[in-house]
XYZ file of C-alpha atoms in Angstrom:
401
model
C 122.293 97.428 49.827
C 125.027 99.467 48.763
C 124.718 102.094 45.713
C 126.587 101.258 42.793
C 126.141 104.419 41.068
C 125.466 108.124 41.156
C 123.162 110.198 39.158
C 124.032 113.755 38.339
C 121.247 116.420 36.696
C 122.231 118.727 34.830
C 120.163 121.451 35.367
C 120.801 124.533 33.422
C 122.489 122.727 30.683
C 119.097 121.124 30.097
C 118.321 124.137 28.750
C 120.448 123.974 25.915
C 119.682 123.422 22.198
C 122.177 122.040 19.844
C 125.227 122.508 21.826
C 124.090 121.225 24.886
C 126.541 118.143 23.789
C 129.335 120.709 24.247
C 127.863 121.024 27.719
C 127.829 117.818 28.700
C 131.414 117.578 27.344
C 132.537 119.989 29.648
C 130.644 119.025 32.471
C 131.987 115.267 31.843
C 135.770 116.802 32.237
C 134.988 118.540 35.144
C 133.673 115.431 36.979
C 137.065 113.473 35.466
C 139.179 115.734 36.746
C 137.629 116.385 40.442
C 137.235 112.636 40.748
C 140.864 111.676 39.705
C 141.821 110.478 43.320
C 139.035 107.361 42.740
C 140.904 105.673 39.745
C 138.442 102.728 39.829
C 135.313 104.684 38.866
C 133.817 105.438 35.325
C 131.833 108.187 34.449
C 129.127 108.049 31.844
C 127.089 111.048 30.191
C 123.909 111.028 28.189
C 122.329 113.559 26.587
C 120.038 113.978 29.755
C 121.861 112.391 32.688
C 125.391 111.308 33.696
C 126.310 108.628 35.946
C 129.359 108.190 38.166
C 129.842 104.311 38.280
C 131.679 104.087 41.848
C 133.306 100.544 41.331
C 134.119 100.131 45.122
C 135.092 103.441 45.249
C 134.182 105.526 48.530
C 131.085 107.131 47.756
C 130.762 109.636 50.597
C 134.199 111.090 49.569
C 133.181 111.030 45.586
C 129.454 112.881 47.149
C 132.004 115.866 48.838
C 133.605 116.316 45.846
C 130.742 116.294 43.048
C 129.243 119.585 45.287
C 131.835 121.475 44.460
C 131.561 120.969 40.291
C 129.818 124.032 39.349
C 126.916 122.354 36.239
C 125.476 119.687 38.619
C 121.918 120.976 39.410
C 121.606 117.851 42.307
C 122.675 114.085 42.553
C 121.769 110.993 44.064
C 123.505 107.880 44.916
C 121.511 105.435 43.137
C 121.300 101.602 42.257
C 120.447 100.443 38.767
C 117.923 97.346 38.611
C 116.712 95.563 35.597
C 113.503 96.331 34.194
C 111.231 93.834 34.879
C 108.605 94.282 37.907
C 109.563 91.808 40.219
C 113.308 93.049 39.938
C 112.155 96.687 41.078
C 109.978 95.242 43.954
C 112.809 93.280 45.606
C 115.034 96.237 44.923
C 112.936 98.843 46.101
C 112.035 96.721 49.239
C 116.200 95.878 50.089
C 116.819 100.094 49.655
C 114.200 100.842 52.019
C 114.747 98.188 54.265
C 118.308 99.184 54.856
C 117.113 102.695 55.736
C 113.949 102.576 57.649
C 113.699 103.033 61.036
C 110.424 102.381 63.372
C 107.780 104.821 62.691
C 109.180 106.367 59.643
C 106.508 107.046 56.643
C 107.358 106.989 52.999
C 106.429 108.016 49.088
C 107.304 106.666 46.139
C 108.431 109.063 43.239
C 108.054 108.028 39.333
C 109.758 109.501 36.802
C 108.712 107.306 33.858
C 111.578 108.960 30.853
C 110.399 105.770 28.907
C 106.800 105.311 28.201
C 106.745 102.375 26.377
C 107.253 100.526 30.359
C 104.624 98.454 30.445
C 103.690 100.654 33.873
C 102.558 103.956 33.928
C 103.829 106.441 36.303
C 100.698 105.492 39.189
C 101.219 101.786 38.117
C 104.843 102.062 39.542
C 103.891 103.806 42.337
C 101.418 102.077 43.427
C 103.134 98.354 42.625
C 106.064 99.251 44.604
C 103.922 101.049 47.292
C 102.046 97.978 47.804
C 104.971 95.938 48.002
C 106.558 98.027 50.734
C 103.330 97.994 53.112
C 102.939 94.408 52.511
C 106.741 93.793 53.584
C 107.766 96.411 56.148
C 105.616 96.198 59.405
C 104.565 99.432 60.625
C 105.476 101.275 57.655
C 102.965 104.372 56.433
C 102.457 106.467 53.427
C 102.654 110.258 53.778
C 102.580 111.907 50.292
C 103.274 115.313 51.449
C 106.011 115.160 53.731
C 107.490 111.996 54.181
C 110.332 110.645 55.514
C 111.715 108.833 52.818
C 111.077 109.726 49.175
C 111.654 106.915 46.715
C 112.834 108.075 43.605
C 112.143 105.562 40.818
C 113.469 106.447 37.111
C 112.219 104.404 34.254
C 114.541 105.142 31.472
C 114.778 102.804 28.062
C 118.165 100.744 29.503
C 117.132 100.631 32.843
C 115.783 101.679 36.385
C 117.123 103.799 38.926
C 116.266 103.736 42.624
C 117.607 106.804 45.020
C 116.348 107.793 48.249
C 118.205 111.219 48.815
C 118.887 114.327 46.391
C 121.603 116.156 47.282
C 122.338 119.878 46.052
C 125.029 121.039 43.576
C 126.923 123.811 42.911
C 124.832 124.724 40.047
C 126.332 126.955 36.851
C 127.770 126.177 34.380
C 130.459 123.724 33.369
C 134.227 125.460 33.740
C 135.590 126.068 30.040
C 132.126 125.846 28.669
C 132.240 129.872 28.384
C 135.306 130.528 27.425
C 139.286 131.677 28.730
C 139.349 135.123 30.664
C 142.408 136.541 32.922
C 141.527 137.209 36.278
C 142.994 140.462 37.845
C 144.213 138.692 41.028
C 145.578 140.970 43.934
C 145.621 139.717 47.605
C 142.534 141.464 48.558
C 139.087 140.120 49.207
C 136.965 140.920 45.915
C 138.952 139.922 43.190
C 139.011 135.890 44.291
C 135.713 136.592 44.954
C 135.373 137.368 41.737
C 136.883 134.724 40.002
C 135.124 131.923 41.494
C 132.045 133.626 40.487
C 133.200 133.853 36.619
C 133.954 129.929 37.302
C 130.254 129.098 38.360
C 129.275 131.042 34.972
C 131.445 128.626 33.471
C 134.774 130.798 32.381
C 137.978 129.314 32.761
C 140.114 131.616 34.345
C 144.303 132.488 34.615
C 145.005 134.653 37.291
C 147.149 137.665 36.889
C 149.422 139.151 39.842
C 151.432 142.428 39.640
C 154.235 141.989 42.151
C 156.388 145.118 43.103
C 159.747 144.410 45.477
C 161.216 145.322 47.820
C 158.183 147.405 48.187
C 156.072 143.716 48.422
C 157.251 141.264 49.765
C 157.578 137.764 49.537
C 154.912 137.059 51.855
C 152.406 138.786 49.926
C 153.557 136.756 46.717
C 152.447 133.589 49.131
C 149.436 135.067 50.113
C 148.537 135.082 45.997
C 149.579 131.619 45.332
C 147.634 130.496 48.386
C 144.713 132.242 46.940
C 144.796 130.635 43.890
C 145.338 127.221 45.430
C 141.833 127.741 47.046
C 140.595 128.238 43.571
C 142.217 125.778 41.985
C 140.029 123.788 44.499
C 136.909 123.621 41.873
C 139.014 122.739 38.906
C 141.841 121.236 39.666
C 144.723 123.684 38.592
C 145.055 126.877 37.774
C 147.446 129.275 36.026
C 148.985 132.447 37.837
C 151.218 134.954 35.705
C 152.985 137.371 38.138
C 154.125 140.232 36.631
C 157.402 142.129 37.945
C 155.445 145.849 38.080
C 158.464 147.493 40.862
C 160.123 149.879 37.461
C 156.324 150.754 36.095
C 154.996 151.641 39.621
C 158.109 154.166 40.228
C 157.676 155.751 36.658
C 154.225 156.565 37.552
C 155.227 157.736 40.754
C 158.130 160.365 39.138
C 156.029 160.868 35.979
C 152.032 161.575 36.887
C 150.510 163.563 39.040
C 149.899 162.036 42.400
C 146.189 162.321 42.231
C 146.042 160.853 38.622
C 148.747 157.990 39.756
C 145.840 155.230 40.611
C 144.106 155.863 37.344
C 147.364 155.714 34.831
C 148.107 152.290 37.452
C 145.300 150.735 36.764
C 145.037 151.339 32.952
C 149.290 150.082 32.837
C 147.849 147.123 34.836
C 144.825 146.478 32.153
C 147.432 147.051 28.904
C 149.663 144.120 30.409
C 146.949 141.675 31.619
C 145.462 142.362 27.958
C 149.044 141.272 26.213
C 148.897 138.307 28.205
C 145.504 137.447 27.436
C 146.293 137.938 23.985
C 149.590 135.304 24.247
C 147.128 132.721 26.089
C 144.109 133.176 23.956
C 142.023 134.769 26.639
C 138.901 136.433 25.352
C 138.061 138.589 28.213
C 139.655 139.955 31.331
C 138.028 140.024 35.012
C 138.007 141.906 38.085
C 137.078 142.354 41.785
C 135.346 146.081 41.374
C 132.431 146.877 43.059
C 131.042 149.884 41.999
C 131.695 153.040 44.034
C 133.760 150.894 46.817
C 136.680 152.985 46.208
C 138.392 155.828 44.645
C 139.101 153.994 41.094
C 135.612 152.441 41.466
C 133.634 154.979 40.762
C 131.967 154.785 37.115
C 134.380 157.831 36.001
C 137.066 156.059 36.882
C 135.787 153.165 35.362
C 135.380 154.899 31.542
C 138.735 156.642 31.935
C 140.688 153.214 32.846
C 138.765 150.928 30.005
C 139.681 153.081 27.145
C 142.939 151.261 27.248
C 141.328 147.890 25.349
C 138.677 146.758 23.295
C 138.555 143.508 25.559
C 135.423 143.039 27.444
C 136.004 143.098 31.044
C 133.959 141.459 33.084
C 133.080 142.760 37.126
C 130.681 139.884 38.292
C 130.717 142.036 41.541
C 129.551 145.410 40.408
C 126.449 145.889 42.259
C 127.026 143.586 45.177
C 127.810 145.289 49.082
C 131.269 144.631 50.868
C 129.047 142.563 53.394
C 128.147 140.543 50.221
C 131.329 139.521 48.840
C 132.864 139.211 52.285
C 130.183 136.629 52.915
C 131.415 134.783 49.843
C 134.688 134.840 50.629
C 134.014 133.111 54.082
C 131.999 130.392 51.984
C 135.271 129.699 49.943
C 137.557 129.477 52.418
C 140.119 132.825 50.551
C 138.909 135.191 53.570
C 141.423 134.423 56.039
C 144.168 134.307 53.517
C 143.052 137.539 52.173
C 143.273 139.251 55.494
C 146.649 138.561 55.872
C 148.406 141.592 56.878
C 151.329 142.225 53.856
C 150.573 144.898 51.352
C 149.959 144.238 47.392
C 151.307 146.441 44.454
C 147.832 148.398 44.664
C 147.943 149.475 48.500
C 151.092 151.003 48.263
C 152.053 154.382 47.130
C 148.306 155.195 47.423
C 147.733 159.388 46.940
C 146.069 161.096 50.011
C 143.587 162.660 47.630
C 143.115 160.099 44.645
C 141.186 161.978 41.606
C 137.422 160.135 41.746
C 136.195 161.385 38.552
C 139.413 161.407 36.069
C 138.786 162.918 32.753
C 140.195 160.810 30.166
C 141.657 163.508 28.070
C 143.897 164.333 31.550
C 145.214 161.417 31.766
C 146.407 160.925 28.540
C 148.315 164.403 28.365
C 149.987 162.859 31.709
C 150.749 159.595 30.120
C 152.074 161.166 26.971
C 155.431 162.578 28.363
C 156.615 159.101 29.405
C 156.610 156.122 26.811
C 155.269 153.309 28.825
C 155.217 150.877 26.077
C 158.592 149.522 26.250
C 158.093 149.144 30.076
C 155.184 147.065 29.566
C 156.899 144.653 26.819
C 159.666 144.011 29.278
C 157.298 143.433 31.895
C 155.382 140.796 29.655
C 158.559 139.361 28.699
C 159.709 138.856 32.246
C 156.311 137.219 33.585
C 156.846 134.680 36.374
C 154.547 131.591 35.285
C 153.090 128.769 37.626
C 150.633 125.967 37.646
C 149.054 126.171 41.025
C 147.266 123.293 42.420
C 145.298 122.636 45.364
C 146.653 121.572 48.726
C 145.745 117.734 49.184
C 146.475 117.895 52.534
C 143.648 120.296 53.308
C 141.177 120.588 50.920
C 138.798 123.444 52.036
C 134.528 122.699 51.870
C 132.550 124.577 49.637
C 129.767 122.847 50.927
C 128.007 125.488 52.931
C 127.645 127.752 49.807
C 125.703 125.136 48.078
């Protein structure tokens, strides 16, 4: 018997009040957009369930995609049967004919939604028990580990039969918290980063500052291949790159060198925050770590942030390097991000960077050079694309889950 369907739980959206419709919406999109490549399917969504009706679609491809959809708690392929008794016994006896091999024990699972069925929950279980022992020869029960679990699901327009739950990707649904830039530089935390954000359920534009001649070209690459690996989960995604050469040298004539990382990284935060302004962003992201390097120390930290009132978000602030380079194997971005050409914040890095800047420092540095202009033409002159994923070779994600 081949499934017709799958079954998708939501997990934590079940724990949603009124807006878990919203949710679901999101979630629904998400699935749309992943599955695109199967044109014949047709997704459904409930309240409590969704269902991916696979049409003669493959459904081992559609399975490696749907782990990768961060709001799926698990998923089974399934087969829906009509909900009278003798319909669920020959059903239940065809799925676990088709997959049981000599010796193998079983258990049946009830999860009775409905309770108007005119079986309880041991009624089903032990009808289609019965049934199975009667009809497979050499066939055993074994309640506590068996090897095939029957899931039965008695809901009011029909039943579902599954025999394996597979693992999702968990989260939240991508959109379902909101727009945020991501600080992308070719390094290894800040992708890290934003795939985190997405399995919190923030969409996410990513933000490169790009400084020739001293980048080059390749490093520009090494970005968009980055955020093609990201664009994995959703589909596309949106990279600004921001020309940063005439702001970077102005620095470098205009601040002292130990105070030249902290005035970078607030310039860098005043023009992501203009461009999450013009794209409706509501908070900005990045790959610090706290105390991983110079401008990561908590100091640095308060002086740097005084530049906006936007929330910025650092889902990596207490992890280890060993941590997030872990991650980044899992996704696939840490071979691309150990790619040997330098990013606008490796180069024209002080031999002694200040680790606790005073705010009050910095701005009497800043104030002899108007920077604002600078950063308007930067904005002005930002380098837009719509990344998508290589189809040629898509990357797993599976091994996370």
């Amino acid at each position: 018997m081949n499934y017709d369907r799958i079954l998708i739980r939501y997990g934590e959206i079940s724990t949603k009040g009124r807006n878990r419709n919203k949710f679901v919406e999101k979630l629904r999109k998400s699935v749309r957009i992943a599955l695109a490549p199967f044109p014949k399917i047709k997704v459904e969504a409930s309240r409590d369930r969704m269902y991916v009706l696979l049409n003669g679609e493959n459904g081992i491809e559609i399975i490696g995609k749907l782990q990768t959809i961060f709001g799926i708690q698990s998923f089974s392929p399934a087969i829906k049967v009509a909900r009278d008794v003798e319909s669920l016994k020959q059903a239940a006896l065809q799925l676990i004919q088709n997959l049981y091999k000599d010796g193998q024990t079983f258990k049946v699972t009830t999860k009775r939604s409905d309770k108007t069925y005119e079986l309880d929950t041991d009624g089903v279980n032990q009808t289609i028990g019965a049934h199975l022992l009667k009809n497979i020869p050499g066939i055993k029960v074994d309640v506590k580990n068996p090897d095939i679990n029957l899931r039965v699901e008695v809901r009011k327009e029909a039943i579902y039969l599954s025999c394996e739950t597979i693992h999702g990707a968990g989260g939240l649904p991508i959109g379902s918290s909101g727009k945020a830039m991501l600080m992308l530089s070719g390094g290894i935390d800040s992708p890290v980063a934003g795939f985190l954000a997405m399995k919190r359920g923030v969409e996410i534009e990513a933000v490169h500052f790009f400084s020739p001649p001293f980048t080059s070209e390749r490093s520009k690459e090494k970005v968009i291949d980055l955020t093609k690996k990201l664009a994995e989960i959703y589909g596309s995604i949106t990279l600004h790159i921001v020309p940063f050469t005439a702001i970077q040298q102005a620095i470098r004539e205009q601040i002292p060198e130990n105070y030249s990382m902290t005035t970078t990284r607030r310039m860098m935060l005043r023009i992501t925050d203009e461009i999450r302004k013009n794209r409706e962003g509501l908070a900005i992201i990045t790959g610090e770590s706290l105390g991983q390097v110079a401008s990561q120390t908590i100091e640095s930290m308060y002086a740097i942030n005084e530049v906006t009132n936007t929330p910025v978000l650092r889902p990596l602030i207490t992890m280890d390097k060993t941590d997030i380079i872990k991650i980044a194997q899992d996704i696939d971005t840490l071979e691309i991000s150990n790619r040997p050409f330098e990013d606008c914040c490796t180069i024209f890095v002080p031999a002694s960077p200040k680790t606790k800047p005073k705010r009050e420092k910095v701005n009497h540095y800043e104030s002899f050079n108007d920077f604002e202009p600078m950063i308007q033409k930067a904005v002005q002159e930002i380098e837009t694309l719509v990344i998508k994923p290589d189809t040629e070779k898509q990357s797993e994600f599976n091994g996370l889950f």
